[in-house]
């Protein structure tokens, strides 16, 4: 059995960079957030005044529930297919 040095309260294992997917995924997440913020900033400062309703209130097309619904359904399909693929690989390795 391999004995790991856990450090104080296991913090050594918690903040370990080698072999962790958290640090690899955080780079992609930060790039995605910066890309979204750039689109949001460009969308809101484009100078169009056609996105005002009759009371003069500003509404945002990016907050529409249909767009959010498409995003949620596509991400959920991706997660389900990935989980199914992993489940198939597990049972293939068992058999």
XYZ file of C-alpha atoms in Angstrom:
95
model
C 0.000 0.000 0.000
C 1.249 3.484 -0.868
C 1.457 5.772 2.118
C 0.921 9.447 1.234
C 2.085 12.367 3.331
C -1.150 14.283 3.840
C 0.248 17.271 5.684
C -1.811 19.228 8.161
C -5.495 18.304 7.764
C -4.863 16.931 4.265
C -4.133 20.354 2.780
C -1.139 18.961 0.895
C -3.442 16.676 -1.106
C -6.073 19.374 -1.519
C -3.783 21.944 -3.140
C -1.671 19.507 -5.166
C -1.311 20.571 -8.807
C 0.118 17.349 -10.263
C -2.669 15.073 -11.511
C -5.501 17.467 -10.684
C -8.126 18.353 -13.275
C -9.123 21.476 -11.348
C -6.165 23.524 -12.543
C -6.466 22.325 -16.137
C -10.177 23.124 -16.217
C -9.835 26.485 -14.517
C -7.796 27.872 -17.420
C -10.563 26.962 -19.881
C -13.167 28.374 -17.496
C -11.370 31.690 -17.123
C -11.020 32.018 -20.912
C -14.750 31.287 -21.307
C -15.698 33.893 -18.707
C -13.486 36.525 -20.358
C -15.007 35.703 -23.750
C -18.545 36.051 -22.325
C -17.707 39.348 -20.643
C -16.278 40.720 -23.891
C -19.452 39.751 -25.765
C -21.640 41.199 -23.005
C -19.702 44.468 -23.001
C -19.840 44.767 -26.795
C -23.549 43.873 -26.850
C -24.502 46.445 -24.218
C -22.377 49.307 -25.587
C -23.186 48.857 -29.255
C -25.218 52.073 -29.278
C -28.476 50.479 -30.387
C -31.522 52.052 -28.871
C -33.888 49.541 -30.429
C -33.526 47.389 -27.309
C -35.649 49.774 -25.254
C -39.248 48.977 -24.479
C -42.103 51.474 -24.618
C -41.416 52.668 -21.040
C -37.763 53.435 -21.779
C -36.429 50.442 -19.850
C -33.398 48.655 -21.235
C -33.782 44.919 -21.769
C -31.073 42.463 -22.642
C -31.494 39.841 -25.355
C -28.861 37.630 -23.738
C -31.077 37.135 -20.678
C -33.971 35.702 -22.682
C -35.270 32.375 -21.275
C -35.190 30.634 -24.676
C -31.438 31.161 -24.970
C -30.893 29.853 -21.462
C -33.125 26.859 -22.220
C -31.087 25.951 -25.288
C -27.862 26.251 -23.325
C -29.117 24.133 -20.416
C -30.539 21.415 -22.664
C -27.373 21.166 -24.779
C -25.090 20.984 -21.744
C -27.329 18.380 -20.097
C -27.220 16.220 -23.249
C -23.426 16.476 -23.297
C -23.203 15.450 -19.641
C -25.578 12.506 -20.135
C -23.720 11.203 -23.178
C -20.362 11.543 -21.427
C -21.636 9.728 -18.341
C -23.130 6.988 -20.512
C -19.822 6.575 -22.347
C -17.947 6.272 -19.040
C -20.509 3.752 -17.758
C -20.052 1.642 -20.897
C -16.277 1.747 -20.509
C -16.615 0.612 -16.887
C -18.724 -2.428 -17.779
C -16.492 -3.246 -20.727
C -13.513 -3.344 -18.381
C -15.411 -5.532 -15.903
C -16.387 -8.087 -18.554
